[in-house]
Amino acid sequence: MSDIFSNKMISIVGVADINNKAVGLLYAKKKGIYTTNNYNDLLKIKDVNPIIELTGDKDVLAEIKKSKPPNIVLIDHFEAMSVWDYLQIEEKLIEIKKDLRKNINVPRKIEKSFNLFSRELTKIVEERTHHLQKIEKELTEKVGALYKVLFDTDPNPIFFIDSKTLKILKVNRRTQEYYQYSEEELLSMSFLELGDNKDDEIMRGLQNLPEDQCAFFSKKRHYKKNHHHFYVNINVCNSKYDGSNAFIATTTDISKSIEKEMQLIQASKMTTLGTMAAGIAHELNQPLNVIQLGADFFLKKIRKGQPITEDELHIVASEINVNVQRAAEIINQLRSFARQPHVAGVKLNINAPIRDVTKILGQQLRVHQIELELKLGNDLPFIIADHNRMLQVFINFVANAMDALDEKGNRLGKKSWKRKLEIKTFLEDGRVKITISDNGIGIPEEIKDKIFEPFFTTKNVGKGTGLGTSISYSIVNEFGGTIDFTSEVNKGTVFELSFPACAPHEP
């Protein structure tokens, strides 16, 4: 065998195996190569490098890795088997070359040598093929077993879904536990049946999904078998199932985080209502005063025994009716604002919640001597959002603008200055945009990167919670929108909200 490596400056200097009858050990002894039953003895041989591990025993491999110096290369079992095949083939070739030199003039012996080499080579190839097939089978079984363990022990529901029909093809154990359906029931359903029937975002989102990309769907409502609903985030990626194209989807329950988010939003709303209380009371006083005057007029006529003419009755009753409706509208707006919002968005004309802001805060703006200008675009496309939650956003921004304008007014004292607030809506580059501009105190440069942080506020204690802008940012982001702003100290601030517009054909 040393002939094999003679031209390559490589030689086998030692073989180790705990089995005295191991083929490799016996072969080495036959060739006069150093043998031992202790693998660590090989490390004592001068200039040994590399060490080839032939047993395929992972414990042996680990032991050698642990004890060998870093400068010694370790060739593992798979690489070693290729080396072993190479050695055997090379040795046979050397033997044939020797026979050829000895029997150069004897054709039959040459033919015999070649036939022998051919048989030996075929035997080696067959043995190696069988060995590789065995390894492949073992690896496939191990991978399959590992996959099954991971699939069934994952804490989240996992689905394999037909990429065309979205029919459920396979589910893990967690899916059955969480949704409370049996495996047979789930395999007879479409993935879409687990959620709201009217929500077609998933179907549209998975159409023509690129192979190298995944789709993410946020805050989707799903239902258990008992019709109890909960909210999930859904991740969907391209995959294979039984050789066919499929999707693999996971759902993550986010109900608790949504509940906490709703509690924060409600807390912020109550704080906002508290700051608006004086203005709301004044707003309600106006229609109540008119109603009181009408009632006093009728009572006065009755006490004096004077007749009430039909014209008087009609005029006073009409005024009372108008102001009762006005008071009812204010109360309904407040009730709507205080109500728990919907999690999922629907098609919304953004001008609607903006107009409602003016109804709720109109009197407040007048009391603070703020000139409000609305520039609402006509025929704007819908966006996907929730009216009540967007109302919360706009109330937060308008309330902050009022504070900024008041602060500047306090600094200027009695100087002549008009407090201005402008809300504008328009369509630009396929997005519905809203700008809220004021000429107030502005935002200092050093705090611009903090204004969307929870609980950050520049207001006095008891004046603000620091939740308004943070919650507004979260709501806008949830509906696919963005918030940006520009501000200059003592000149004012402009907030710009941007939302993707619904296509005209979208349901």
Short mmCIF file of C-alpha atoms in Angstrom, two decimals, residues 24-480:
data_model
loop_
_atom_site.label_atom_id
_atom_site.label_comp_id
_atom_site.label_asym_id
_atom_site.label_seq_id
_atom_site.Cartn_x
_atom_site.Cartn_y
_atom_site.Cartn_z
CA GLY A 24 -8.72 -2.70 8.81
CA LEU A 25 -6.57 -3.67 11.79
CA LEU A 26 -5.75 -7.11 10.37
CA TYR A 27 -5.01 -5.57 6.97
CA ALA A 28 -2.60 -3.07 8.56
CA LYS A 29 -0.79 -5.80 10.51
CA LYS A 30 -0.40 -7.78 7.31
CA LYS A 31 1.21 -4.74 5.68
CA GLY A 32 3.52 -4.15 8.63
CA ILE A 33 1.83 -0.91 9.71
CA TYR A 34 1.72 0.10 13.40
CA THR A 35 -1.56 -0.97 15.08
CA THR A 36 -3.14 -0.26 18.46
CA ASN A 37 -6.43 -0.65 20.34
CA ASN A 38 -6.25 2.89 21.76
CA TYR A 39 -7.17 5.76 19.42
CA ASN A 40 -5.15 8.23 21.47
CA ASP A 41 -1.96 6.28 20.70
CA LEU A 42 -2.14 7.60 17.13
CA LEU A 43 -1.71 11.14 18.45
CA LYS A 44 1.69 10.17 19.87
CA ILE A 45 3.07 9.30 16.43
CA LYS A 46 5.42 12.02 15.18
CA ASP A 47 4.11 14.15 12.29
CA VAL A 48 0.83 12.25 12.08
CA ASN A 49 -1.68 14.23 9.95
CA PRO A 50 -4.46 13.66 8.98
CA ILE A 51 -6.36 11.11 11.07
CA ILE A 52 -9.00 9.17 9.14
CA GLU A 53 -12.03 7.86 11.09
CA LEU A 54 -13.42 4.74 9.37
CA THR A 55 -15.78 3.19 11.93
CA GLY A 56 -18.75 5.54 11.46
CA ASP A 57 -19.18 5.49 15.24
CA LYS A 58 -20.18 9.01 16.36
CA ASP A 59 -18.78 8.39 19.87
CA VAL A 60 -15.38 7.48 18.44
CA LEU A 61 -15.46 10.57 16.22
CA ALA A 62 -16.37 12.77 19.19
CA GLU A 63 -13.59 11.26 21.34
CA ILE A 64 -10.94 11.89 18.69
CA LYS A 65 -12.20 15.43 18.08
CA LYS A 66 -11.99 16.13 21.79
CA SER A 67 -8.45 14.82 22.29
CA LYS A 68 -6.67 15.74 19.03
CA PRO A 69 -4.54 18.90 18.75
CA PRO A 70 -6.09 21.64 16.56
CA ASN A 71 -3.36 21.33 13.92
CA ILE A 72 -4.30 17.71 13.10
CA VAL A 73 -6.99 17.29 10.44
CA LEU A 74 -9.73 14.73 11.15
CA ILE A 75 -11.40 13.10 8.13
CA ASP A 76 -14.80 11.66 9.02
CA HIS A 77 -16.40 8.36 8.04
CA PHE A 78 -18.01 9.50 4.78
CA GLU A 79 -14.82 11.09 3.46
CA ALA A 80 -12.84 8.13 4.73
CA MET A 81 -14.90 5.58 2.83
CA SER A 82 -14.07 7.38 -0.39
CA VAL A 83 -10.38 7.30 0.58
CA TRP A 84 -10.68 3.57 1.37
CA ASP A 85 -12.23 2.87 -2.04
CA TYR A 86 -9.48 4.89 -3.66
CA LEU A 87 -6.82 2.89 -1.81
CA GLN A 88 -8.29 -0.44 -2.85
CA ILE A 89 -8.61 0.58 -6.50
CA GLU A 90 -5.12 2.06 -6.57
CA GLU A 91 -3.67 -1.08 -5.01
CA LYS A 92 -5.35 -3.28 -7.62
CA LEU A 93 -4.01 -1.04 -10.37
CA ILE A 94 -0.47 -1.35 -8.95
CA GLU A 95 -0.80 -5.14 -8.84
CA ILE A 96 -2.01 -5.19 -12.46
CA LYS A 97 0.87 -2.95 -13.57
CA LYS A 98 3.32 -5.35 -11.90
CA ASP A 99 1.66 -8.34 -13.61
CA LEU A 100 1.76 -6.52 -16.95
CA ARG A 101 5.47 -5.83 -16.58
CA LYS A 102 6.09 -9.49 -15.71
CA ASN A 103 3.78 -10.91 -18.36
CA ILE A 104 4.08 -8.32 -21.11
CA ASN A 105 4.28 -11.06 -23.74
CA VAL A 106 1.53 -13.31 -22.35
CA PRO A 107 -1.90 -12.04 -23.60
CA ARG A 108 -3.91 -14.58 -21.61
CA LYS A 109 -2.38 -13.54 -18.33
CA ILE A 110 -2.93 -9.89 -19.22
CA GLU A 111 -6.59 -10.61 -19.97
CA LYS A 112 -6.88 -12.55 -16.72
CA SER A 113 -5.41 -9.64 -14.75
CA PHE A 114 -7.81 -7.16 -16.34
CA ASN A 115 -10.80 -9.44 -15.71
CA LEU A 116 -9.74 -9.84 -12.09
CA PHE A 117 -9.41 -6.04 -11.72
CA SER A 118 -12.81 -5.56 -13.35
CA ARG A 119 -14.45 -8.00 -10.94
CA GLU A 120 -12.73 -6.42 -7.94
CA LEU A 121 -13.76 -2.93 -9.10
CA THR A 122 -17.36 -4.05 -9.65
CA LYS A 123 -17.41 -5.61 -6.21
CA ILE A 124 -16.12 -2.38 -4.62
CA VAL A 125 -18.68 -0.27 -6.50
CA GLU A 126 -21.54 -2.61 -5.55
CA GLU A 127 -20.48 -2.65 -1.90
CA ARG A 128 -20.17 1.12 -1.86
CA THR A 129 -23.54 1.58 -3.61
CA HIS A 130 -25.21 -0.72 -1.09
CA HIS A 131 -23.48 1.12 1.76
CA LEU A 132 -24.58 4.54 0.45
CA GLN A 133 -28.14 3.32 -0.06
CA LYS A 134 -28.18 2.06 3.51
CA ILE A 135 -26.86 5.41 4.77
CA GLU A 136 -29.40 7.31 2.65
CA LYS A 137 -32.23 5.18 4.04
CA GLU A 138 -31.03 5.70 7.61
CA LEU A 139 -30.70 9.45 7.08
CA THR A 140 -34.16 9.65 5.50
CA GLU A 141 -35.65 7.75 8.43
CA LYS A 142 -33.82 9.97 10.94
CA VAL A 143 -34.88 13.17 9.16
CA GLY A 144 -38.45 11.90 8.93
CA ALA A 145 -38.50 11.00 12.62
CA LEU A 146 -36.98 14.36 13.55
CA TYR A 147 -39.47 16.21 11.34
CA LYS A 148 -42.38 14.33 12.95
CA VAL A 149 -41.14 15.18 16.45
CA LEU A 150 -40.72 18.86 15.57
CA PHE A 151 -44.04 18.98 13.71
CA ASP A 152 -46.04 17.38 16.51
CA THR A 153 -44.34 19.18 19.41
CA ASP A 154 -44.41 22.69 17.97
CA PRO A 155 -46.36 24.96 20.37
CA ASN A 156 -48.21 26.63 17.49
CA PRO A 157 -50.79 25.11 15.12
CA ILE A 158 -49.23 24.12 11.77
CA PHE A 159 -51.14 23.40 8.55
CA PHE A 160 -50.19 22.02 5.15
CA ILE A 161 -52.61 23.60 2.67
CA ASP A 162 -53.36 22.91 -0.99
CA SER A 163 -51.91 25.89 -2.89
CA LYS A 164 -54.87 26.06 -5.30
CA THR A 165 -57.96 25.27 -3.22
CA LEU A 166 -56.57 26.13 0.26
CA LYS A 167 -57.98 22.79 1.48
CA ILE A 168 -56.24 21.56 4.63
CA LEU A 169 -53.99 18.58 3.83
CA LYS A 170 -52.25 17.89 7.14
CA VAL A 171 -52.20 19.36 10.65
CA ASN A 172 -50.07 18.85 13.73
CA ARG A 173 -51.32 17.75 17.13
CA ARG A 174 -51.41 21.32 18.47
CA THR A 175 -53.89 22.33 15.77
CA GLN A 176 -56.38 19.71 16.91
CA GLU A 177 -55.96 20.73 20.57
CA TYR A 178 -56.28 24.44 19.88
CA TYR A 179 -59.14 24.50 17.39
CA GLN A 180 -60.93 21.59 19.12
CA TYR A 181 -61.60 19.79 15.84
CA SER A 182 -60.58 16.20 15.15
CA GLU A 183 -57.99 15.56 12.46
CA GLU A 184 -60.68 14.12 10.18
CA GLU A 185 -62.84 17.24 10.58
CA LEU A 186 -59.93 19.57 9.83
CA LEU A 187 -58.91 17.61 6.73
CA SER A 188 -62.41 18.09 5.33
CA MET A 189 -62.22 21.88 5.71
CA SER A 190 -60.71 24.81 3.85
CA PHE A 191 -58.21 26.91 5.79
CA LEU A 192 -60.46 29.92 5.15
CA GLU A 193 -63.32 28.25 7.07
CA LEU A 194 -61.41 28.80 10.32
CA GLY A 195 -61.77 32.57 9.97
CA ASP A 196 -64.31 35.19 8.90
CA ASN A 197 -66.01 34.23 5.64
CA LYS A 198 -66.08 37.85 4.46
CA ASP A 199 -62.31 38.28 4.89
CA ASP A 200 -60.75 37.57 1.48
CA GLU A 201 -57.37 39.16 2.23
CA ILE A 202 -55.73 35.74 2.66
CA MET A 203 -56.99 34.43 -0.68
CA ARG A 204 -55.79 37.58 -2.46
CA GLY A 205 -52.49 37.58 -0.57
CA LEU A 206 -51.64 34.00 -1.55
CA GLN A 207 -52.39 34.39 -5.25
CA ASN A 208 -49.12 34.24 -7.18
CA LEU A 209 -47.03 34.19 -4.00
CA PRO A 210 -43.35 33.97 -5.15
CA GLU A 211 -41.59 30.75 -4.17
CA ASP A 212 -38.89 32.56 -2.18
CA GLN A 213 -41.30 34.72 -0.20
CA CYS A 214 -43.75 34.26 2.66
CA ALA A 215 -47.02 36.05 3.39
CA PHE A 216 -47.93 37.52 6.77
CA PHE A 217 -51.48 38.30 7.89
CA SER A 218 -51.97 40.23 11.11
CA LYS A 219 -54.79 40.17 13.67
CA LYS A 220 -57.10 37.72 11.93
CA ARG A 221 -60.11 36.39 13.79
CA HIS A 222 -60.30 32.59 13.96
CA TYR A 223 -62.95 30.36 15.51
CA LYS A 224 -62.79 27.17 17.53
CA LYS A 225 -65.30 24.38 17.06
CA ASN A 226 -67.43 25.83 19.90
CA HIS A 227 -67.57 29.15 17.95
CA HIS A 228 -65.35 30.90 20.50
CA HIS A 229 -63.25 33.42 18.58
CA PHE A 230 -59.64 34.46 19.13
CA TYR A 231 -57.09 36.52 17.20
CA VAL A 232 -54.07 35.16 15.37
CA ASN A 233 -51.13 36.24 13.27
CA ILE A 234 -50.68 33.95 10.25
CA ASN A 235 -47.43 33.11 8.44
CA VAL A 236 -47.68 31.27 5.11
CA CYS A 237 -44.78 29.99 2.97
CA ASN A 238 -44.52 27.88 -0.17
CA SER A 239 -43.77 24.22 0.45
CA LYS A 240 -44.31 20.68 -0.89
CA TYR A 241 -46.67 17.97 0.29
CA ASP A 242 -46.58 14.47 -1.22
CA GLY A 243 -44.60 15.88 -4.14
CA SER A 244 -47.15 18.59 -5.01
CA ASN A 245 -47.06 22.34 -4.47
CA ALA A 246 -48.55 23.38 -1.15
CA PHE A 247 -48.44 26.07 1.52
CA ILE A 248 -47.26 25.58 5.08
CA ALA A 249 -49.04 27.93 7.49
CA THR A 250 -48.62 28.63 11.19
CA THR A 251 -51.03 30.54 13.41
CA THR A 252 -50.00 32.35 16.60
CA ASP A 253 -52.60 33.33 19.18
CA ILE A 254 -52.26 37.06 19.98
CA SER A 255 -55.54 37.49 21.86
CA LYS A 256 -53.86 38.44 25.15
CA SER A 257 -51.66 41.10 23.56
CA ILE A 258 -54.69 42.54 21.74
CA GLU A 259 -56.65 42.61 25.00
CA LYS A 260 -53.84 44.58 26.67
CA GLU A 261 -53.63 46.89 23.68
CA MET A 262 -57.37 47.55 23.86
CA GLN A 263 -57.05 48.31 27.57
CA LEU A 264 -54.34 50.88 26.84
CA ILE A 265 -56.47 52.44 24.12
CA GLN A 266 -59.45 52.65 26.47
CA ALA A 267 -57.28 54.21 29.19
CA SER A 268 -56.06 56.80 26.71
CA LYS A 269 -59.64 57.49 25.63
CA MET A 270 -60.77 58.08 29.19
CA THR A 271 -57.89 60.50 29.69
CA THR A 272 -58.85 62.34 26.51
CA LEU A 273 -62.50 62.50 27.59
CA GLY A 274 -61.38 63.96 30.90
CA THR A 275 -59.48 66.77 29.19
CA MET A 276 -62.49 67.45 26.94
CA ALA A 277 -65.06 67.46 29.75
CA ALA A 278 -65.31 71.24 30.13
CA GLY A 279 -65.73 71.80 26.40
CA ILE A 280 -68.28 69.00 26.09
CA ALA A 281 -70.30 70.44 28.97
CA HIS A 282 -70.32 73.82 27.22
CA GLU A 283 -71.27 72.13 23.95
CA LEU A 284 -74.27 70.48 25.61
CA ASN A 285 -75.25 73.67 27.42
CA GLN A 286 -76.14 75.43 24.19
CA PRO A 287 -78.96 73.08 23.07
CA LEU A 288 -80.08 72.64 26.68
CA ASN A 289 -80.42 76.42 27.06
CA VAL A 290 -82.58 76.61 23.94
CA ILE A 291 -84.78 73.78 25.24
CA GLN A 292 -85.02 75.54 28.62
CA LEU A 293 -86.04 78.83 26.98
CA GLY A 294 -88.74 77.08 24.95
CA ALA A 295 -90.11 75.33 28.04
CA ASP A 296 -90.07 78.60 30.01
CA PHE A 297 -91.96 80.33 27.20
CA PHE A 298 -94.74 77.73 27.27
CA LEU A 299 -94.95 77.76 31.09
CA LYS A 300 -95.13 81.56 31.16
CA LYS A 301 -98.00 81.55 28.66
CA ILE A 302 -99.85 78.87 30.62
CA ARG A 303 -99.44 80.66 33.98
CA LYS A 304 -100.79 83.89 32.50
CA GLY A 305 -103.63 82.06 30.82
CA GLN A 306 -102.51 83.38 27.47
CA PRO A 307 -103.23 81.35 24.35
CA ILE A 308 -100.32 79.83 22.43
CA THR A 309 -100.75 80.48 18.75
CA GLU A 310 -100.08 77.80 16.18
CA ASP A 311 -97.14 79.80 14.78
CA GLU A 312 -95.57 80.17 18.25
CA LEU A 313 -96.05 76.48 18.96
CA HIS A 314 -94.49 75.52 15.62
CA ILE A 315 -91.47 77.86 15.98
CA VAL A 316 -90.64 76.91 19.60
CA ALA A 317 -91.26 73.18 19.06
CA SER A 318 -89.04 73.21 15.96
CA GLU A 319 -86.19 74.89 17.89
CA ILE A 320 -86.55 72.39 20.73
CA ASN A 321 -86.49 69.49 18.25
CA VAL A 322 -83.35 70.78 16.47
CA ASN A 323 -81.47 71.24 19.75
CA VAL A 324 -82.60 67.89 21.17
CA GLN A 325 -81.14 66.27 18.04
CA ARG A 326 -77.95 68.32 18.49
CA ALA A 327 -77.59 67.18 22.11
CA ALA A 328 -78.33 63.57 21.13
CA GLU A 329 -75.70 63.76 18.39
CA ILE A 330 -73.06 64.98 20.85
CA ILE A 331 -73.92 62.19 23.30
CA ASN A 332 -73.90 59.56 20.54
CA GLN A 333 -70.47 60.75 19.38
CA LEU A 334 -69.14 60.43 22.92
CA ARG A 335 -70.69 56.98 23.33
CA SER A 336 -69.18 55.89 20.03
CA PHE A 337 -65.79 57.25 21.03
CA ALA A 338 -65.86 55.48 24.42
CA ARG A 339 -67.00 52.16 22.90
CA GLN A 340 -64.52 49.31 22.48
CA PRO A 341 -63.23 49.46 18.88
CA HIS A 342 -63.19 46.62 16.37
CA VAL A 343 -59.87 44.85 15.88
CA ALA A 344 -60.28 44.18 12.16
CA GLY A 345 -60.52 47.00 9.64
CA VAL A 346 -63.26 47.63 7.11
CA LYS A 347 -63.54 49.94 4.10
CA LEU A 348 -63.57 53.50 5.39
CA ASN A 349 -63.78 57.00 3.95
CA ILE A 350 -61.15 58.82 6.00
CA ASN A 351 -63.13 62.08 5.91
CA ALA A 352 -65.85 60.56 8.14
CA PRO A 353 -63.87 60.29 11.42
CA ILE A 354 -62.28 63.70 10.73
CA ARG A 355 -65.72 65.32 10.53
CA ASP A 356 -66.68 63.59 13.78
CA VAL A 357 -63.63 65.09 15.48
CA THR A 358 -64.93 68.57 14.69
CA LYS A 359 -68.30 67.65 16.20
CA ILE A 360 -66.71 66.44 19.44
CA LEU A 361 -63.98 69.09 19.76
CA GLY A 362 -65.60 71.97 17.88
CA GLN A 363 -66.56 73.89 21.01
CA GLN A 364 -63.16 73.21 22.58
CA LEU A 365 -61.45 74.74 19.55
CA ARG A 366 -63.67 77.80 19.73
CA VAL A 367 -63.04 78.25 23.46
CA HIS A 368 -59.29 78.10 22.79
CA GLN A 369 -59.74 80.62 19.95
CA ILE A 370 -58.31 78.20 17.39
CA GLU A 371 -59.21 78.70 13.75
CA LEU A 372 -59.85 75.28 12.20
CA GLU A 373 -59.69 74.85 8.43
CA LEU A 374 -60.80 71.60 6.81
CA LYS A 375 -59.58 70.83 3.28
CA LEU A 376 -61.10 67.42 2.71
CA GLY A 377 -60.60 65.87 -0.71
CA ASN A 378 -63.62 64.82 -2.73
CA ASP A 379 -64.16 61.29 -4.06
CA LEU A 380 -61.26 59.82 -2.09
CA PRO A 381 -60.88 56.03 -2.38
CA PHE A 382 -61.55 53.94 0.71
CA ILE A 383 -58.85 52.69 3.04
CA ILE A 384 -58.99 49.63 5.31
CA ALA A 385 -59.35 50.87 8.90
CA ASP A 386 -61.79 51.18 11.81
CA HIS A 387 -63.82 54.40 12.17
CA ASN A 388 -63.68 54.44 15.96
CA ARG A 389 -59.95 53.83 16.16
CA MET A 390 -59.17 56.45 13.53
CA LEU A 391 -61.37 58.88 15.47
CA GLN A 392 -59.10 58.18 18.45
CA VAL A 393 -56.04 58.96 16.31
CA PHE A 394 -57.37 62.30 15.07
CA ILE A 395 -58.61 63.36 18.51
CA ASN A 396 -55.11 62.66 19.88
CA PHE A 397 -53.43 64.78 17.19
CA VAL A 398 -55.96 67.63 17.44
CA ALA A 399 -55.70 67.65 21.26
CA ASN A 400 -51.89 67.79 21.02
CA ALA A 401 -52.14 70.63 18.49
CA MET A 402 -54.43 72.54 20.88
CA ASP A 403 -51.85 72.16 23.67
CA ALA A 404 -49.03 73.32 21.36
CA LEU A 405 -51.05 76.37 20.29
CA ASP A 406 -51.97 77.21 23.89
CA GLU A 407 -48.34 76.94 25.00
CA LYS A 408 -47.20 79.31 22.27
CA GLY A 409 -50.05 81.68 23.15
CA ASN A 410 -48.98 81.70 26.80
CA ARG A 411 -45.41 82.56 25.80
CA LEU A 412 -46.48 85.35 23.48
CA GLY A 413 -48.84 86.83 26.05
CA LYS A 414 -51.17 89.48 24.61
CA LYS A 415 -49.39 89.78 21.28
CA SER A 416 -51.62 89.64 18.23
CA TRP A 417 -51.43 86.11 16.84
CA LYS A 418 -53.90 83.79 15.13
CA ARG A 419 -53.96 80.20 16.28
CA LYS A 420 -54.41 78.04 13.20
CA LEU A 421 -55.09 74.35 12.72
CA GLU A 422 -55.53 72.76 9.30
CA ILE A 423 -56.59 69.21 8.43
CA LYS A 424 -56.20 68.21 4.79
CA THR A 425 -56.94 64.94 2.95
CA PHE A 426 -55.83 64.04 -0.58
CA LEU A 427 -54.77 61.18 -2.88
CA GLU A 428 -51.12 60.90 -3.91
CA ASP A 429 -49.25 58.02 -5.57
CA GLY A 430 -52.00 55.51 -4.82
CA ARG A 431 -52.13 56.41 -1.12
CA VAL A 432 -54.68 58.38 0.88
CA LYS A 433 -52.85 61.05 2.87
CA ILE A 434 -53.87 63.26 5.77
CA THR A 435 -51.91 66.25 7.03
CA ILE A 436 -52.57 67.89 10.40
CA SER A 437 -50.79 71.25 10.58
CA ASP A 438 -50.57 73.81 13.36
CA ASN A 439 -48.56 76.99 13.92
CA GLY A 440 -47.88 76.18 17.56
CA ILE A 441 -44.76 75.88 19.69
CA GLY A 442 -43.15 73.10 17.61
CA ILE A 443 -41.12 70.06 18.71
CA PRO A 444 -37.49 70.52 19.88
CA GLU A 445 -34.90 68.60 17.86
CA GLU A 446 -33.63 66.65 20.88
CA ILE A 447 -36.99 64.92 21.53
CA LYS A 448 -38.15 64.28 17.96
CA ASP A 449 -37.04 60.64 18.08
CA LYS A 450 -38.97 60.02 21.33
CA ILE A 451 -42.46 61.33 20.62
CA PHE A 452 -43.83 57.93 19.56
CA GLU A 453 -42.40 56.15 22.62
CA PRO A 454 -45.00 54.94 25.17
CA PHE A 455 -45.40 57.18 28.23
CA PHE A 456 -43.15 59.92 26.85
CA THR A 457 -44.72 63.34 27.36
CA THR A 458 -43.59 66.95 27.67
CA LYS A 459 -46.82 67.96 29.42
CA ASN A 460 -47.13 68.73 33.11
CA VAL A 461 -48.03 65.97 35.57
CA GLY A 462 -51.75 65.25 35.36
CA LYS A 463 -52.02 66.84 31.91
CA GLY A 464 -51.06 63.85 29.77
CA THR A 465 -50.20 60.13 29.98
CA GLY A 466 -47.75 59.90 27.09
CA LEU A 467 -49.91 57.22 25.46
CA GLY A 468 -51.65 59.30 22.78
CA THR A 469 -49.02 59.45 20.05
CA SER A 470 -47.74 55.94 20.84
CA ILE A 471 -51.21 54.42 20.49
CA SER A 472 -51.89 56.51 17.38
CA TYR A 473 -48.68 55.20 15.80
CA SER A 474 -49.67 51.62 16.64
CA ILE A 475 -53.17 52.01 15.18
CA VAL A 476 -51.95 53.63 11.95
CA ASN A 477 -49.24 50.99 11.51
CA GLU A 478 -51.75 48.18 12.11
CA PHE A 479 -53.83 49.31 9.12
CA GLY A 480 -50.79 49.45 6.83
#
